[in-house]
XYZ file of C-alpha atoms in Angstrom:
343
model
C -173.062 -34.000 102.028
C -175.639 -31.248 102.102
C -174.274 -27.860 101.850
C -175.580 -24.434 103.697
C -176.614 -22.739 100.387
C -176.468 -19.658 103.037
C -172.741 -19.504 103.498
C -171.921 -19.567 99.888
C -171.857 -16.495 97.395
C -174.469 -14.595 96.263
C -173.502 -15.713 92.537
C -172.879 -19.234 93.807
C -176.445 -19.688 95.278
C -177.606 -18.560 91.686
C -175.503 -20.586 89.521
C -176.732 -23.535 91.877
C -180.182 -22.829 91.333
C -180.274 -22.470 87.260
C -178.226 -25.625 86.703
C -181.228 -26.814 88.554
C -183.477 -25.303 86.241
C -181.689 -26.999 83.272
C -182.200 -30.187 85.191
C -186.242 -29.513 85.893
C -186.501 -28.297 82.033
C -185.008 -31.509 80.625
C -187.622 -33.662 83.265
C -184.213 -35.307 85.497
C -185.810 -37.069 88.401
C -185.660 -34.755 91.282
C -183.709 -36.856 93.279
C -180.612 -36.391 91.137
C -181.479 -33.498 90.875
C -180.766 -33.188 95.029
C -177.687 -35.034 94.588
C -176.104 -32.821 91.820
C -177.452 -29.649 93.610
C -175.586 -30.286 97.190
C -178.513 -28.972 98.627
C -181.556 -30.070 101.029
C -184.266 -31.844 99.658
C -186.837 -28.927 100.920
C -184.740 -26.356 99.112
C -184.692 -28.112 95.941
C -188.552 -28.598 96.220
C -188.590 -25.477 96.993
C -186.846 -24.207 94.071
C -189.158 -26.323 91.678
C -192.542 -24.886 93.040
C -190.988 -21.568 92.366
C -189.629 -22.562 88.972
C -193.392 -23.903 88.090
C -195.021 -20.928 88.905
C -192.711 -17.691 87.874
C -190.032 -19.906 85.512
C -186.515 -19.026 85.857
C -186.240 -15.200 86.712
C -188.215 -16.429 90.315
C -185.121 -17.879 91.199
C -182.877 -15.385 89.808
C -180.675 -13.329 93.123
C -182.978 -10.325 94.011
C -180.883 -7.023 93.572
C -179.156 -5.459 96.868
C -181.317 -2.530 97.585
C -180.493 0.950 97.099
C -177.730 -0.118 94.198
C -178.345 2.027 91.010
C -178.548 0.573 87.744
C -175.619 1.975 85.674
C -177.358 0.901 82.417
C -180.897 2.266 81.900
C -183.834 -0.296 80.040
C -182.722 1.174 76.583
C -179.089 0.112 77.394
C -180.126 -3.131 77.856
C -182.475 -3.770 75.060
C -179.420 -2.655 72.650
C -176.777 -5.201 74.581
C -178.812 -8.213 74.307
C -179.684 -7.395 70.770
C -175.654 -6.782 70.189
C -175.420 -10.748 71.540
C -178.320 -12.716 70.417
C -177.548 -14.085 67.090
C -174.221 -12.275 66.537
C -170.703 -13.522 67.522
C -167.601 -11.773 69.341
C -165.917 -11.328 65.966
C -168.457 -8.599 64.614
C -167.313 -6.442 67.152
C -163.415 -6.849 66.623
C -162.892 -9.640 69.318
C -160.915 -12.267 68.774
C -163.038 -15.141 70.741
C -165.150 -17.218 69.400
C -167.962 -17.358 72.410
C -169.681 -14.653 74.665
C -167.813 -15.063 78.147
C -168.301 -12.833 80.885
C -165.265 -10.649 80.419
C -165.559 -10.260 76.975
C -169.044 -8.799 77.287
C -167.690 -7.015 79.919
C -165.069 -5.745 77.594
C -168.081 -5.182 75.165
C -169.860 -2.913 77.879
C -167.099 -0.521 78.326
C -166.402 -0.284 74.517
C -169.749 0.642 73.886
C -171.475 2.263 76.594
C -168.405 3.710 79.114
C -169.347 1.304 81.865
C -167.083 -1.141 83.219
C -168.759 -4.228 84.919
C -167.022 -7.210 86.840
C -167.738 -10.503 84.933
C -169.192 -11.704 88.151
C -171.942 -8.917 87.504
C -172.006 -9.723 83.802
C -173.547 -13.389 84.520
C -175.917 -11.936 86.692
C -177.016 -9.244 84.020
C -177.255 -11.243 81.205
C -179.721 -13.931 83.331
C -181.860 -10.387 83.159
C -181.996 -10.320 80.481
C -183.042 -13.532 79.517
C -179.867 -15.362 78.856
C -178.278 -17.942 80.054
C -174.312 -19.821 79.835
C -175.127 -22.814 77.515
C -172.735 -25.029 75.284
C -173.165 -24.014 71.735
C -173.705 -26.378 68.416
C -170.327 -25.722 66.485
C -170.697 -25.623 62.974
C -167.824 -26.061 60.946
C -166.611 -23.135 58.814
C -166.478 -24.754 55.233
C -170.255 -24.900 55.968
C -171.727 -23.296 52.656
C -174.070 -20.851 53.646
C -176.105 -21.027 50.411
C -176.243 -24.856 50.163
C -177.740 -24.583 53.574
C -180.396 -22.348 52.731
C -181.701 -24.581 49.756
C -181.904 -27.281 51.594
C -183.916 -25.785 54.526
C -186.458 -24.190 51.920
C -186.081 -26.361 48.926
C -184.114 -29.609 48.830
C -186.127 -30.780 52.342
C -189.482 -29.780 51.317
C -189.065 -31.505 48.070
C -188.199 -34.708 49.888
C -190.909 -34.712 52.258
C -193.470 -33.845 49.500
C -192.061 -36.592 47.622
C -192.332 -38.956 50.651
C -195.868 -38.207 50.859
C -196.705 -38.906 47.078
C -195.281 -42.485 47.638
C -195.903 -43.002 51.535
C -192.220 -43.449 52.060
C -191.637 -42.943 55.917
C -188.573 -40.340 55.719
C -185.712 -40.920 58.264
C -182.028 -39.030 59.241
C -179.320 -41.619 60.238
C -176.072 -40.948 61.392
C -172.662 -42.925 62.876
C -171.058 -42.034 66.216
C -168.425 -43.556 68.579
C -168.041 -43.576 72.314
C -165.036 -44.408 73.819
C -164.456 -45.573 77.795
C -161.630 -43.145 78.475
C -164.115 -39.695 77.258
C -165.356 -38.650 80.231
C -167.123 -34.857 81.289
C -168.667 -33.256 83.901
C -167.773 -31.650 87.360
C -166.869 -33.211 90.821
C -167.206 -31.483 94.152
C -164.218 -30.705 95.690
C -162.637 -27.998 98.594
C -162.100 -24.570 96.934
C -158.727 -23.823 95.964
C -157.825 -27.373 95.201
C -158.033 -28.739 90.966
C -159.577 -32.264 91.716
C -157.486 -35.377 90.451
C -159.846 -37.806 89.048
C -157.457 -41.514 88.124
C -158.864 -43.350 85.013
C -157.748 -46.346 83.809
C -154.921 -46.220 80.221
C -156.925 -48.531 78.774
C -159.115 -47.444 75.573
C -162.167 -49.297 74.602
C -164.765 -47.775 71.658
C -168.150 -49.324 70.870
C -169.445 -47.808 67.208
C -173.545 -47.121 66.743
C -175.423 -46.014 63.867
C -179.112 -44.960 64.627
C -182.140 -43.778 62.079
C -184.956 -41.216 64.025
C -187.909 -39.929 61.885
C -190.527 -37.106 63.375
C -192.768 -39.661 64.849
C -190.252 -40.330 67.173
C -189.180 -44.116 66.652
C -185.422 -45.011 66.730
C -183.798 -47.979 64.996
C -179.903 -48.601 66.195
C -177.635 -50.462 66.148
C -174.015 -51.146 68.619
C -171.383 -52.654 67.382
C -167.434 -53.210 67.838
C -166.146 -53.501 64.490
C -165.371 -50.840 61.969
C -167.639 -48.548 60.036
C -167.994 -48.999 56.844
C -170.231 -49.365 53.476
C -171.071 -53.302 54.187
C -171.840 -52.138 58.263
C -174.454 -49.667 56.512
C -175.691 -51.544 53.912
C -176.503 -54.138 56.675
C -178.197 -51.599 58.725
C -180.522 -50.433 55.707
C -181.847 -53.964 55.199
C -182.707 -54.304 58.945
C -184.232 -50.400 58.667
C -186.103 -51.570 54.986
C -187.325 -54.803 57.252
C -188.207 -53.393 60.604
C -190.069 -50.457 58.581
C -191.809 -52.576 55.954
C -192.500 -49.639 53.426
C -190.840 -47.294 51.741
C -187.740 -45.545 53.401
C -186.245 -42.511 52.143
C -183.319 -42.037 54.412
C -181.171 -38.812 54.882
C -177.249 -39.071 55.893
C -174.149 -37.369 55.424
C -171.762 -37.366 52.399
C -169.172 -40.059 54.396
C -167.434 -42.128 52.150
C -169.275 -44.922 53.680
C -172.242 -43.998 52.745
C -171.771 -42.780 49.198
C -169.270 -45.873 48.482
C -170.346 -47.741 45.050
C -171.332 -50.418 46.452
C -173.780 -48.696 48.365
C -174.949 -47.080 45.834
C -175.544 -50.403 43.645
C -177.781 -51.980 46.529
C -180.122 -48.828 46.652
C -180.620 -49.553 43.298
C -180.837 -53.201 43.957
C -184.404 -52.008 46.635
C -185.881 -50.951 43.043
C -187.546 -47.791 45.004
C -188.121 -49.381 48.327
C -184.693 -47.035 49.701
C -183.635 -43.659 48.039
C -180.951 -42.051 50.152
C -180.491 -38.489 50.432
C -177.565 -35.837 51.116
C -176.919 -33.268 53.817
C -175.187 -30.462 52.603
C -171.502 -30.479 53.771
C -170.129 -29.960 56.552
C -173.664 -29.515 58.306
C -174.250 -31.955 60.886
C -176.549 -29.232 62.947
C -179.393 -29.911 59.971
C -179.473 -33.623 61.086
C -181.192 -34.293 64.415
C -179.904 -37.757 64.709
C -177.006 -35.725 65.884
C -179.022 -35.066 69.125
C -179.447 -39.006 69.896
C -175.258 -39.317 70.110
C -175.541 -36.126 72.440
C -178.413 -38.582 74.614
C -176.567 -41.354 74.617
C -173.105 -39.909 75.380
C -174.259 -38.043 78.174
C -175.663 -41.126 79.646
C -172.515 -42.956 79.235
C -169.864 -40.163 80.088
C -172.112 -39.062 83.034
C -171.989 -41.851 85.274
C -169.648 -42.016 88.197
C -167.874 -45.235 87.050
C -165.707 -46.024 84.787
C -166.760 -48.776 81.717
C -164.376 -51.528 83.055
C -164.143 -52.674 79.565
C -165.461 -52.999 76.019
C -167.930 -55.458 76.932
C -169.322 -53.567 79.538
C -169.124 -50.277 77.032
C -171.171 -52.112 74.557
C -173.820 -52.967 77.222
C -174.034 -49.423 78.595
C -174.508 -47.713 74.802
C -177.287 -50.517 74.300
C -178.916 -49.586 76.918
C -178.808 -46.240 76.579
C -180.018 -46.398 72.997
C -182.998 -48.924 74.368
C -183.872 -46.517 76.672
C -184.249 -43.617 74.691
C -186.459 -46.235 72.301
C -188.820 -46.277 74.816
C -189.095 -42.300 74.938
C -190.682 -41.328 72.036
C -191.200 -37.744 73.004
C -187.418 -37.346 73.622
C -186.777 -37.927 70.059
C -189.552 -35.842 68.618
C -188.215 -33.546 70.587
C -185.061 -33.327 68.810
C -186.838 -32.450 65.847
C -187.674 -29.168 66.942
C -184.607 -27.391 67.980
C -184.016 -24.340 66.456
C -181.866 -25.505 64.065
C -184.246 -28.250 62.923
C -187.139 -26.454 62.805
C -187.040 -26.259 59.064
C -188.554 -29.952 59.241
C -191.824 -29.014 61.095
C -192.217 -25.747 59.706
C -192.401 -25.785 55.811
């Protein structure tokens, strides 16, 4: 059903239009991006050719005339510098994101101006920002061990890579399951949407490797996770690379078990594994592939019928994104990973 962007809110028309802009930034075909949008297929176009030529504050809601900013420029330098890079809790707030009403809240505590949160979203897309989901990092996260291994620990391994002509690589383990679903569905205003799924509960387990040049080796499987699983994925890895591999994982139990530990040794130089920091997953950009894949899985508009069918659809999600070697380079150079590319 197309919808008469006209008829809805001022705030709704924008909200519509910068999901869009998500969609055109991450390359989504534009006919999805039609479908998600509600909207005609010229306004979408439309949107894009705007988007192309002025990026997103071209499609941002022009002001109503003759209303009087209530903040002056110097105002507004100081609020987004109060956000960007600093968290609720440094100014006595309880929350652990930036909402709308708490930055409202933040506005009146600070400057004497109280704002709607409807105007909020519309200021902070002003000034530059926009409502995304945030990487969570636990809180036993050490700080200091973090630092070393962005300037130190890292640099050394790469360095040593180099000397040898290992190929350096960042694996991880993840787990989708049929009944984790996310995402919106249209429905009439006023009335919470009632989606039926299915009690059933099937999970398919994967373990990938990425390295900077933007190959993936993966693997699906149904069984459990554990030291053997790996150890059989790091003589496919050692086979399918045919060099040296110097591969870079989390402290899991499964991958520091003993036995683990003897076949490394058993490679006589051929593997050397390597430790994230704890409780750091935001360091590894293997992360990102699970975040690929999921999303691929979780956002279509059926259900995985069963395990089998599971298994197929995080295959071929993972062969997919095999054959897109700039997506996965691209995860390399977040900003949390750019410690990889820059030292």
């Amino acid at each position: 059903m197309i919808i008469d962007g006209r008829a809805l809110p001022r705030e709704t028309q924008e909200d519509i239009r910068m999901r869009a802009v998500d969609l055109f930034e991450k390359n989504v075909p534009i006919g999805q991006i039609i479908r998600e949008a509600g909207m005609s297929r010229s306004a979408v176009f439309a949107w894009k050719r705007a988007w192309l030529q002025g990026g997103r504050q071209a499609l941002l809601t022009k002001p109503i005339p003759g209303r009087p900013p209530t903040l002056d420029d110097d105002q507004l330098a100081e609020l987004a510098s109060m956000i960007a890079g600093h968290a609720p809790a440094e100014y006595g707030f309880t929350a652990l994101l930036w909402t709308r009403p708490i930055i409202a809240d933040l506005v009146e505590q600070h400057f004497g101006v109280r704002f709607q949160p409807d105007w909020i979203g519309k200021l902070m897309r002003r000034l530059g920002f926009s409502a995304q989901r945030p990487v969570y990092q636990a809180h036993e996260s050490d700080s200091t061990q973090v630092h070393a291994w962005r300037t130190t620990d890292y640099p050394k391994i790469r360095a040593k890579a180099a000397q040898v002509e290992a190929t350096v690589y960042f694996a991880d383990e993840a787990a989708v399951r049929s009944d984790h679903h996310a995402g919106t569905t249209w429905a009439p205003i006023g009335s919470t949407p009632v989606v039926a799924r299915t009690g059933a509960r099937h999970t398919v387990n994967m373990i990938s490797a990425i390295e900077p040049r933007g190959s993936i080796h993966f693997t699906v499987f149904t069984g459990q996770a554990n030291a053997r699983f790996f150890i059989d994925f790091c003589q496919r890895l050692l086979h399918d690379d045919g060099g040296r591999v110097f591969l870079i994982v989390d402290k899991s139990p499964i991958h520091t078990a003993r036995k683990v530990t003897d076949f490394v040794e058993s490679t006589h130089g051929r593997l050397r594994l390597f430790f994230l920091p704890s409780y750091s997953p935001q360091l590894n950009p293997d992360e990102l592939v699970w975040n690929n894949v999921k999303n691929g899985i979780i956002g279509r508009s059926q259900l995985p019928s069963g395990q089998g069918y599971l298994f197929e659809l995080a295959e071929h999600a993972l062969d997919r994104l095999a054959g897109k070697p700039d997506i996965v380079r691209g995860f390399f150079h977040t900003p949390e990973l750019s410690y990889i590319e820059a030292v």
